[in-house]
Amino acid sequence: MVEPVTTPAMQLDRRADFPILAQPVRGQRLVYLDNGATTQKPAVVIQAEKDFYEKSNANIHRGVHWLSQHATDLYDQARVTTQQFLNARRVEEIVFTAGTTDSINLVAYTWGLDNLKAGDEIVLTGLEHHSNIVPWQLVAQRTGAVIKVVPVLDNGELDLDAYQQLLSEKTKLVGIVHVSNALGTVNPVAEMTRLAHQVGAKVLIDGAQAVAHTVVDVQALDCDFYVFSGHKIYGPTGTGVLYAKYDILDAMSPWRGGGDMIHTVSFEGSTYAPVPQRFEAGTPNIAGVIVLAEALRYVQSVGLAQIAAHEDALLRYATEQLQQLKGITLVGTAAQKAGVLSFLVDDIHPHDLGTILDMDGVAIRAGHHCAMPLMTRFGIPGTARASFALYNSFDDVDALVTSLKKAQKLFGVSDE
């Protein structure tokens, strides 16, 4: 076994913060390596939700009683916390949603329908999750816009020369995943945004797989939209964030109608609340938003730079270990990666592999990872994927490798 070079930054040990990880699975120590799908929740996040319902539960923005005002203060503070987390210029640039998919649909059906017309071009990449493909397809069908796709190189990186060739005065929107959920490729989103702006295009960055692994500064990126989900960053499911530059957001039409997004209502017509309330119709996921802010504070308390260094060390160690095993092919070997190891094992279907590893308490993902066009590009139905989080360890990697060897022996494909 190749022993990793250890440094203090690589010795992050936060497993004890996460109660679920103390739970055995099938009589085995739980090795949770499906963080690209969803992360586990630290005790402080779980406690924050319990505290809200026990001490602060009320509807917001409507009541004059103490509980309502208190809940409103917590909700509004969560917006400030999120603004600071992304380094947005204004707190009004933060819209709370149900997740990354919801955020992208909001942009597609408001900004997209208002601004796209026949012959306009939407540039997406071959690395995109379905949530950054299908909404634009639906909008393109309604507007007559055309979708162009940046090709993926054999190592899982984007063909940036082809990207520049695709950009033109017809390009109105560029949608880029910050970190590929299927391969872990980290895209040069700041440079891609700069090039898109040169032709007058707006840029939406899907940050679902990035925010838990690296510092995100939306002002430095200069993107027009940035989206992410709470459950990918140790927060609750059903929560998400849309960041948009204020002038763009302020010019966008409402999407969903209802309470709290209005200024006045009559049967002759309605006027709408300012942003961001204009895009948060009805009673929002109050507890979820407040708890999401607690998750962001938890990540900041650990330190994103420390998390990134730790996860990079895990990824490099896991890559080295799997490369030493015969019959295993890594899919996606980009120079810049974050937290994802996608691979194939000869003669074992990824779903079968995932089932076998589960018997050892090792949880991985198997399938197309909601990136079917990417799988088609590589000529495969899917991969096995191990994805890392701050609570993973070198022991987890060793458990993965041991279980992979057992699976190969079981299928008679091991030389040992």
Tab-separated table of C-alpha atoms in Angstrom:
chain	number	residue	atom	x	y	z
A	1	MET	CA	0.000	0.000	0.000
A	2	VAL	CA	1.242	3.473	-0.864
A	3	GLU	CA	1.185	5.531	2.305
A	4	PRO	CA	-0.066	9.095	1.783
A	5	VAL	CA	2.106	12.026	2.694
A	6	THR	CA	0.331	13.547	5.672
A	7	THR	CA	0.172	17.195	6.609
A	8	PRO	CA	-1.959	18.906	9.255
A	9	ALA	CA	-4.338	20.107	6.536
A	10	MET	CA	-4.823	16.511	5.405
A	11	GLN	CA	-5.618	15.180	8.878
A	12	LEU	CA	-9.127	16.581	9.065
A	13	ASP	CA	-11.159	14.356	11.375
A	14	ARG	CA	-14.814	15.384	11.672
A	15	ARG	CA	-16.523	12.010	11.481
A	16	ALA	CA	-17.726	12.336	15.072
A	17	ASP	CA	-19.692	15.461	14.097
A	18	PHE	CA	-22.078	13.305	12.036
A	19	PRO	CA	-24.344	11.024	14.097
A	20	ILE	CA	-25.396	8.790	11.198
A	21	LEU	CA	-21.808	7.682	10.629
A	22	ALA	CA	-21.802	5.934	14.004
A	23	GLN	CA	-24.547	3.641	12.753
A	24	PRO	CA	-23.391	0.220	11.489
A	25	VAL	CA	-24.678	-0.898	8.096
A	26	ARG	CA	-25.123	-4.650	7.583
A	27	GLY	CA	-22.987	-5.155	10.672
A	28	GLN	CA	-20.139	-3.138	9.184
A	29	ARG	CA	-18.639	0.291	9.838
A	30	LEU	CA	-20.444	2.695	7.487
A	31	VAL	CA	-18.165	3.999	4.742
A	32	TYR	CA	-20.277	6.667	3.071
A	33	LEU	CA	-18.866	7.575	-0.344
A	34	ASP	CA	-22.022	8.823	-2.047
A	35	ASN	CA	-21.580	12.476	-1.171
A	36	GLY	CA	-22.116	13.611	-4.746
A	37	ALA	CA	-25.732	12.478	-4.362
A	38	THR	CA	-26.231	13.974	-0.900
A	39	THR	CA	-24.126	14.684	2.160
A	40	GLN	CA	-24.766	13.583	5.714
A	41	LYS	CA	-25.722	16.176	8.323
A	42	PRO	CA	-23.676	17.266	11.341
A	43	ALA	CA	-25.237	17.292	14.785
A	44	VAL	CA	-25.351	21.105	14.860
A	45	VAL	CA	-27.503	21.121	11.716
A	46	ILE	CA	-29.844	18.454	13.063
A	47	GLN	CA	-30.115	20.364	16.337
A	48	ALA	CA	-30.849	23.615	14.506
A	49	GLU	CA	-33.937	22.103	12.893
A	50	LYS	CA	-35.121	20.694	16.201
A	51	ASP	CA	-34.557	24.069	17.862
A	52	PHE	CA	-36.577	25.906	15.212
A	53	TYR	CA	-39.659	23.755	15.631
A	54	GLU	CA	-39.390	23.708	19.423
A	55	LYS	CA	-38.642	27.412	19.953
A	56	SER	CA	-39.224	29.539	16.853
A	57	ASN	CA	-41.887	28.041	14.601
A	58	ALA	CA	-44.198	30.630	13.005
A	59	ASN	CA	-44.930	32.005	9.580
A	60	ILE	CA	-42.795	34.910	8.413
A	61	HIS	CA	-43.346	38.393	6.973
A	62	ARG	CA	-46.987	38.409	8.068
A	63	GLY	CA	-47.427	38.335	11.820
A	64	VAL	CA	-47.102	41.055	14.435
A	65	HIS	CA	-46.654	38.596	17.303
A	66	TRP	CA	-43.247	37.781	18.781
A	67	LEU	CA	-42.849	34.308	17.276
A	68	SER	CA	-43.525	35.565	13.763
A	69	GLN	CA	-41.089	38.428	14.154
A	70	HIS	CA	-38.483	36.081	15.626
A	71	ALA	CA	-38.851	33.554	12.769
A	72	THR	CA	-38.657	36.409	10.266
A	73	ASP	CA	-35.427	37.646	11.838
A	74	LEU	CA	-33.899	34.155	11.608
A	75	TYR	CA	-34.990	33.782	7.988
A	76	ASP	CA	-33.653	37.194	7.015
A	77	GLN	CA	-30.373	36.512	8.802
A	78	ALA	CA	-30.056	33.280	6.806
A	79	ARG	CA	-30.113	35.395	3.654
A	80	VAL	CA	-27.301	37.562	5.011
A	81	THR	CA	-25.301	34.444	5.915
A	82	THR	CA	-25.742	33.120	2.364
A	83	GLN	CA	-24.790	36.469	0.842
A	84	GLN	CA	-21.580	36.474	2.844
A	85	PHE	CA	-20.878	32.825	2.021
A	86	LEU	CA	-20.957	33.588	-1.720
A	87	ASN	CA	-19.567	37.127	-1.352
A	88	ALA	CA	-22.541	38.553	-3.210
A	89	ARG	CA	-22.568	42.324	-3.472
A	90	ARG	CA	-26.110	42.752	-2.109
A	91	VAL	CA	-28.320	40.661	0.138
A	92	GLU	CA	-31.174	41.136	-2.361
A	93	GLU	CA	-29.214	39.041	-4.853
A	94	ILE	CA	-29.969	35.859	-2.876
A	95	VAL	CA	-33.182	33.955	-3.682
A	96	PHE	CA	-34.090	30.864	-1.691
A	97	THR	CA	-35.398	27.943	-3.740
A	98	ALA	CA	-36.048	24.222	-3.407
A	99	GLY	CA	-32.642	23.295	-4.837
A	100	THR	CA	-30.345	23.573	-7.843
A	101	THR	CA	-32.961	22.183	-10.226
A	102	ASP	CA	-35.552	24.639	-8.964
A	103	SER	CA	-33.092	27.530	-9.276
A	104	ILE	CA	-32.227	26.694	-12.884
A	105	ASN	CA	-35.882	26.329	-13.797
A	106	LEU	CA	-36.568	29.715	-12.222
A	107	VAL	CA	-33.942	31.351	-14.437
A	108	ALA	CA	-35.053	29.439	-17.529
A	109	TYR	CA	-38.730	30.289	-17.174
A	110	THR	CA	-38.250	33.922	-16.171
A	111	TRP	CA	-35.092	35.321	-17.717
A	112	GLY	CA	-35.113	32.709	-20.487
A	113	LEU	CA	-38.670	33.222	-21.696
A	114	ASP	CA	-38.343	36.993	-21.410
A	115	ASN	CA	-35.050	37.281	-23.288
A	116	LEU	CA	-34.645	34.402	-25.738
A	117	LYS	CA	-36.086	34.378	-29.252
A	118	ALA	CA	-35.848	32.306	-32.401
A	119	GLY	CA	-32.272	31.942	-33.616
A	120	ASP	CA	-30.672	32.825	-30.277
A	121	GLU	CA	-28.164	30.308	-28.989
A	122	ILE	CA	-27.767	28.649	-25.598
A	123	VAL	CA	-24.322	27.147	-25.030
A	124	LEU	CA	-24.155	24.209	-22.615
A	125	THR	CA	-21.354	21.721	-21.994
A	126	GLY	CA	-21.134	17.980	-22.388
A	127	LEU	CA	-20.505	17.709	-18.639
A	128	GLU	CA	-23.888	19.057	-17.571
A	129	HIS	CA	-26.279	17.389	-15.159
A	130	HIS	CA	-29.759	16.848	-16.583
A	131	SER	CA	-31.005	19.752	-14.460
A	132	ASN	CA	-28.926	22.142	-16.564
A	133	ILE	CA	-30.030	20.583	-19.840
A	134	VAL	CA	-33.733	19.771	-19.752
A	135	PRO	CA	-35.025	23.206	-18.591
A	136	TRP	CA	-33.144	24.862	-21.453
A	137	GLN	CA	-34.493	22.322	-23.925
A	138	LEU	CA	-38.037	23.114	-22.808
A	139	VAL	CA	-37.427	26.847	-23.077
A	140	ALA	CA	-35.728	26.453	-26.457
A	141	GLN	CA	-38.792	24.608	-27.754
A	142	ARG	CA	-40.999	27.506	-26.695
A	143	THR	CA	-38.767	30.317	-27.944
A	144	GLY	CA	-37.064	28.857	-31.004
A	145	ALA	CA	-33.635	29.226	-29.441
A	146	VAL	CA	-30.941	26.715	-30.386
A	147	ILE	CA	-28.727	24.723	-27.997
A	148	LYS	CA	-25.019	24.302	-28.764
A	149	VAL	CA	-22.812	21.919	-26.792
A	150	VAL	CA	-19.157	22.239	-25.787
A	151	PRO	CA	-17.514	18.833	-26.420
A	152	VAL	CA	-15.666	16.840	-23.764
A	153	LEU	CA	-12.118	15.599	-24.304
A	154	ASP	CA	-11.053	12.025	-23.564
A	155	ASN	CA	-9.686	12.980	-20.140
A	156	GLY	CA	-12.974	14.562	-19.076
A	157	GLU	CA	-11.962	18.178	-19.615
A	158	LEU	CA	-13.896	20.587	-21.811
A	159	ASP	CA	-12.575	21.450	-25.254
A	160	LEU	CA	-11.987	25.139	-24.587
A	161	ASP	CA	-10.929	25.853	-28.171
A	162	ALA	CA	-14.273	24.510	-29.351
A	163	TYR	CA	-15.998	26.593	-26.680
A	164	GLN	CA	-14.485	29.780	-28.019
A	165	GLN	CA	-15.525	28.805	-31.538
A	166	LEU	CA	-19.126	28.309	-30.398
A	167	LEU	CA	-19.389	31.781	-28.898
A	168	SER	CA	-20.850	34.479	-31.153
A	169	GLU	CA	-23.221	37.416	-31.109
A	170	LYS	CA	-26.023	34.825	-31.237
A	171	THR	CA	-24.976	33.407	-27.865
A	172	LYS	CA	-27.344	34.692	-25.187
A	173	LEU	CA	-26.818	32.223	-22.335
A	174	VAL	CA	-23.934	29.982	-21.321
A	175	GLY	CA	-24.696	27.259	-18.776
A	176	ILE	CA	-21.630	25.708	-17.118
A	177	VAL	CA	-21.257	23.174	-14.365
A	178	HIS	CA	-18.575	24.330	-11.925
A	179	VAL	CA	-17.608	20.782	-10.902
A	180	SER	CA	-18.853	17.736	-12.812
A	181	ASN	CA	-20.930	15.466	-10.595
A	182	ALA	CA	-20.039	12.459	-12.753
A	183	LEU	CA	-16.288	12.960	-13.247
A	184	GLY	CA	-15.198	15.597	-10.730
A	185	THR	CA	-13.759	17.841	-13.451
A	186	VAL	CA	-13.293	21.411	-12.215
A	187	ASN	CA	-14.082	23.754	-15.063
A	188	PRO	CA	-12.310	27.117	-15.553
A	189	VAL	CA	-15.566	28.962	-14.965
A	190	ALA	CA	-14.033	32.403	-14.413
A	191	GLU	CA	-12.270	32.320	-17.784
A	192	MET	CA	-15.305	30.836	-19.521
A	193	THR	CA	-17.458	33.587	-18.021
A	194	ARG	CA	-15.045	36.272	-19.230
A	195	LEU	CA	-15.156	34.898	-22.773
A	196	ALA	CA	-18.957	34.672	-22.730
A	197	HIS	CA	-19.278	38.268	-21.585
A	198	GLN	CA	-17.132	39.389	-24.504
A	199	VAL	CA	-19.980	38.408	-26.844
A	200	GLY	CA	-22.662	39.789	-24.533
A	201	ALA	CA	-23.919	36.462	-23.178
A	202	LYS	CA	-25.172	35.858	-19.676
A	203	VAL	CA	-23.605	33.023	-17.661
A	204	LEU	CA	-25.259	30.571	-15.272
A	205	ILE	CA	-22.958	28.398	-13.175
A	206	ASP	CA	-24.244	25.180	-11.609
A	207	GLY	CA	-22.371	25.082	-8.319
A	208	ALA	CA	-24.124	22.097	-6.739
A	209	GLN	CA	-20.906	20.063	-6.585
A	210	ALA	CA	-18.581	23.000	-5.912
A	211	VAL	CA	-19.769	24.923	-2.866
A	212	ALA	CA	-18.945	22.180	-0.357
A	213	HIS	CA	-15.438	21.719	-1.743
A	214	THR	CA	-14.029	25.158	-2.540
A	215	VAL	CA	-14.449	28.842	-1.784
A	216	VAL	CA	-16.946	30.420	-4.181
A	217	ASP	CA	-16.761	34.180	-4.745
A	218	VAL	CA	-19.454	35.229	-7.194
A	219	GLN	CA	-18.020	38.715	-7.552
A	220	ALA	CA	-14.625	37.323	-8.527
A	221	LEU	CA	-16.269	34.879	-10.954
A	222	ASP	CA	-18.401	37.736	-12.342
A	223	CYS	CA	-21.118	35.216	-13.247
A	224	ASP	CA	-24.665	36.412	-13.780
A	225	PHE	CA	-26.301	33.456	-12.022
A	226	TYR	CA	-24.926	30.904	-9.542
A	227	VAL	CA	-27.023	28.060	-8.123
A	228	PHE	CA	-26.588	25.338	-5.520
A	229	SER	CA	-28.500	22.919	-3.270
A	230	GLY	CA	-28.516	22.807	0.510
A	231	HIS	CA	-28.352	19.027	0.796
A	232	LYS	CA	-25.030	18.876	-1.067
A	233	ILE	CA	-23.391	21.063	1.584
A	234	TYR	CA	-24.465	19.295	4.805
A	235	GLY	CA	-27.817	21.097	4.889
A	236	PRO	CA	-31.428	19.933	4.488
A	237	THR	CA	-33.037	18.559	1.361
A	238	GLY	CA	-35.565	20.755	-0.400
A	239	THR	CA	-33.466	23.895	-0.009
A	240	GLY	CA	-31.389	25.793	-2.511
A	241	VAL	CA	-30.024	29.135	-3.552
A	242	LEU	CA	-30.149	31.258	-6.659
A	243	TYR	CA	-27.654	34.093	-6.791
A	244	ALA	CA	-28.215	36.628	-9.558
A	245	LYS	CA	-26.764	40.052	-10.199
A	246	TYR	CA	-29.203	42.604	-8.862
A	247	ASP	CA	-29.942	44.452	-12.103
A	248	ILE	CA	-30.691	41.184	-13.887
A	249	LEU	CA	-32.830	39.825	-11.070
A	250	ASP	CA	-34.737	43.082	-10.698
A	251	ALA	CA	-35.686	43.031	-14.382
A	252	MET	CA	-36.958	39.423	-14.295
A	253	SER	CA	-40.680	38.663	-14.319
A	254	PRO	CA	-42.288	36.691	-11.481
A	255	TRP	CA	-42.456	32.951	-11.957
A	256	ARG	CA	-44.877	31.615	-9.364
A	257	GLY	CA	-47.758	33.733	-8.131
A	258	GLY	CA	-49.212	33.771	-4.635
A	259	GLY	CA	-48.772	35.268	-1.223
A	260	ASP	CA	-45.710	37.235	-0.137
A	261	MET	CA	-44.512	37.924	-3.701
A	262	ILE	CA	-47.026	40.713	-4.249
A	263	HIS	CA	-47.295	44.390	-3.386
A	264	THR	CA	-50.971	44.895	-4.236
A	265	VAL	CA	-53.644	42.565	-5.607
A	266	SER	CA	-56.981	43.312	-7.244
A	267	PHE	CA	-59.036	41.477	-9.841
A	268	GLU	CA	-57.999	44.134	-12.313
A	269	GLY	CA	-54.306	43.351	-11.809
A	270	SER	CA	-51.477	42.971	-9.339
A	271	THR	CA	-48.174	44.619	-8.578
A	272	TYR	CA	-45.223	42.684	-7.279
A	273	ALA	CA	-42.836	42.806	-4.369
A	274	PRO	CA	-39.222	43.813	-4.892
A	275	VAL	CA	-36.571	41.155	-5.263
A	276	PRO	CA	-35.928	38.690	-3.776
A	277	GLN	CA	-39.454	38.309	-2.310
A	278	ARG	CA	-40.862	38.461	-5.840
A	279	PHE	CA	-39.472	34.974	-6.436
A	280	GLU	CA	-40.452	33.385	-3.098
A	281	ALA	CA	-44.199	32.945	-3.442
A	282	GLY	CA	-46.173	31.396	-0.612
A	283	THR	CA	-44.883	30.102	2.690
A	284	PRO	CA	-41.265	29.149	2.052
A	285	ASN	CA	-39.294	26.312	3.609
A	286	ILE	CA	-38.641	28.491	6.648
A	287	ALA	CA	-36.991	25.846	8.793
A	288	GLY	CA	-34.980	24.565	5.845
A	289	VAL	CA	-33.555	27.977	5.005
A	290	ILE	CA	-32.614	28.691	8.611
A	291	VAL	CA	-30.983	25.269	8.920
A	292	LEU	CA	-29.166	25.741	5.603
A	293	ALA	CA	-27.556	28.852	7.063
A	294	GLU	CA	-26.400	26.748	10.023
A	295	ALA	CA	-24.814	24.290	7.573
A	296	LEU	CA	-22.982	27.137	5.831
A	297	ARG	CA	-21.689	28.371	9.183
A	298	TYR	CA	-20.547	24.837	10.036
A	299	VAL	CA	-18.573	24.565	6.781
A	300	GLN	CA	-17.003	27.956	7.389
A	301	SER	CA	-16.057	26.945	10.929
A	302	VAL	CA	-14.172	23.942	9.577
A	303	GLY	CA	-12.645	26.053	6.801
A	304	LEU	CA	-13.154	25.524	3.098
A	305	ALA	CA	-9.438	25.705	2.393
A	306	GLN	CA	-8.835	22.912	4.913
A	307	ILE	CA	-11.719	20.887	3.472
A	308	ALA	CA	-10.369	21.280	-0.063
A	309	ALA	CA	-6.862	20.178	0.973
A	310	HIS	CA	-8.209	17.164	2.862
A	311	GLU	CA	-10.470	16.020	0.039
A	312	ASP	CA	-7.736	16.532	-2.543
A	313	ALA	CA	-5.441	14.289	-0.516
A	314	LEU	CA	-8.165	11.635	-0.328
A	315	LEU	CA	-8.774	11.851	-4.064
A	316	ARG	CA	-5.084	11.534	-4.915
A	317	TYR	CA	-4.679	8.597	-2.534
A	318	ALA	CA	-7.774	6.824	-3.880
A	319	THR	CA	-6.632	7.421	-7.455
A	320	GLU	CA	-3.229	5.888	-6.698
A	321	GLN	CA	-4.803	2.875	-5.016
A	322	LEU	CA	-7.266	2.131	-7.818
A	323	GLN	CA	-4.606	2.569	-10.480
A	324	GLN	CA	-2.671	-0.266	-8.836
A	325	LEU	CA	-5.594	-2.676	-9.242
A	326	LYS	CA	-5.826	-4.677	-12.442
A	327	GLY	CA	-9.082	-4.545	-14.340
A	328	ILE	CA	-10.122	-1.087	-13.162
A	329	THR	CA	-10.461	1.853	-15.543
A	330	LEU	CA	-10.765	5.401	-14.289
A	331	VAL	CA	-13.256	7.547	-16.203
A	332	GLY	CA	-12.333	11.219	-16.068
A	333	THR	CA	-8.700	12.060	-15.461
A	334	ALA	CA	-8.765	15.829	-15.758
A	335	ALA	CA	-5.833	17.750	-14.335
A	336	GLN	CA	-8.188	19.676	-12.048
A	337	LYS	CA	-10.641	17.508	-10.133
A	338	ALA	CA	-12.627	17.751	-6.925
A	339	GLY	CA	-13.848	14.919	-4.734
A	340	VAL	CA	-15.094	12.441	-7.355
A	341	LEU	CA	-13.595	9.162	-8.548
A	342	SER	CA	-15.557	7.521	-11.366
A	343	PHE	CA	-14.479	4.087	-12.558
A	344	LEU	CA	-15.347	0.790	-14.242
A	345	VAL	CA	-14.406	-2.709	-13.118
A	346	ASP	CA	-13.915	-5.282	-15.880
A	347	ASP	CA	-16.762	-7.785	-16.200
A	348	ILE	CA	-18.762	-6.313	-13.298
A	349	HIS	CA	-21.737	-4.058	-13.993
A	350	PRO	CA	-21.642	-0.885	-11.854
A	351	HIS	CA	-24.998	-1.752	-10.263
A	352	ASP	CA	-23.764	-5.214	-9.293
A	353	LEU	CA	-20.592	-3.662	-7.928
A	354	GLY	CA	-22.535	-1.182	-5.819
A	355	THR	CA	-24.648	-3.986	-4.381
A	356	ILE	CA	-21.600	-6.056	-3.454
A	357	LEU	CA	-19.798	-3.123	-1.831
A	358	ASP	CA	-22.907	-2.362	0.185
A	359	MET	CA	-22.553	-5.749	1.880
A	360	ASP	CA	-19.291	-4.410	3.345
A	361	GLY	CA	-20.943	-1.172	4.454
A	362	VAL	CA	-19.361	0.778	1.579
A	363	ALA	CA	-21.876	3.133	-0.042
A	364	ILE	CA	-21.078	4.310	-3.571
A	365	ARG	CA	-23.212	5.482	-6.497
A	366	ALA	CA	-23.682	3.419	-9.651
A	367	GLY	CA	-25.346	4.522	-12.877
A	368	HIS	CA	-25.374	7.448	-15.283
A	369	HIS	CA	-25.427	10.061	-12.485
A	370	CYS	CA	-28.068	12.171	-14.286
A	371	ALA	CA	-25.473	12.807	-16.989
A	372	MET	CA	-26.648	10.528	-19.787
A	373	PRO	CA	-25.177	12.627	-22.632
A	374	LEU	CA	-21.771	12.390	-20.951
A	375	MET	CA	-22.044	8.618	-20.589
A	376	THR	CA	-23.042	8.400	-24.256
A	377	ARG	CA	-19.969	10.426	-25.194
A	378	PHE	CA	-17.770	7.807	-23.484
A	379	GLY	CA	-19.779	4.926	-24.923
A	380	ILE	CA	-20.753	3.475	-21.559
A	381	PRO	CA	-24.084	3.043	-19.752
A	382	GLY	CA	-22.691	4.382	-16.486
A	383	THR	CA	-19.913	4.172	-13.938
A	384	ALA	CA	-19.293	3.392	-10.307
A	385	ARG	CA	-18.616	6.612	-8.407
A	386	ALA	CA	-16.971	7.263	-5.087
A	387	SER	CA	-17.370	10.862	-3.956
A	388	PHE	CA	-15.708	12.355	-0.911
A	389	ALA	CA	-16.669	14.747	1.873
A	390	LEU	CA	-14.917	16.357	4.801
A	391	TYR	CA	-15.754	13.436	7.114
A	392	ASN	CA	-14.131	10.798	4.900
A	393	SER	CA	-10.726	9.371	5.728
A	394	PHE	CA	-7.871	7.303	4.311
A	395	ASP	CA	-9.417	4.372	6.187
A	396	ASP	CA	-12.538	4.842	4.052
A	397	VAL	CA	-10.423	4.644	0.910
A	398	ASP	CA	-8.749	1.482	2.187
A	399	ALA	CA	-12.169	-0.039	2.881
A	400	LEU	CA	-13.245	0.787	-0.670
A	401	VAL	CA	-10.155	-0.851	-2.132
A	402	THR	CA	-10.537	-3.963	0.041
A	403	SER	CA	-14.167	-4.337	-0.969
A	404	LEU	CA	-13.316	-3.874	-4.666
A	405	LYS	CA	-10.796	-6.708	-4.434
A	406	LYS	CA	-13.442	-8.926	-2.822
A	407	ALA	CA	-15.873	-8.114	-5.623
A	408	GLN	CA	-13.295	-9.044	-8.249
A	409	LYS	CA	-12.638	-12.367	-6.519
A	410	LEU	CA	-16.362	-13.046	-6.299
A	411	PHE	CA	-16.708	-12.554	-10.055
A	412	GLY	CA	-13.554	-14.495	-10.795
A	413	VAL	CA	-11.773	-11.549	-12.412
A	414	SER	CA	-8.966	-11.196	-9.884
A	415	ASP	CA	-5.429	-12.509	-10.379
A	416	GLU	CA	-4.979	-12.901	-6.611
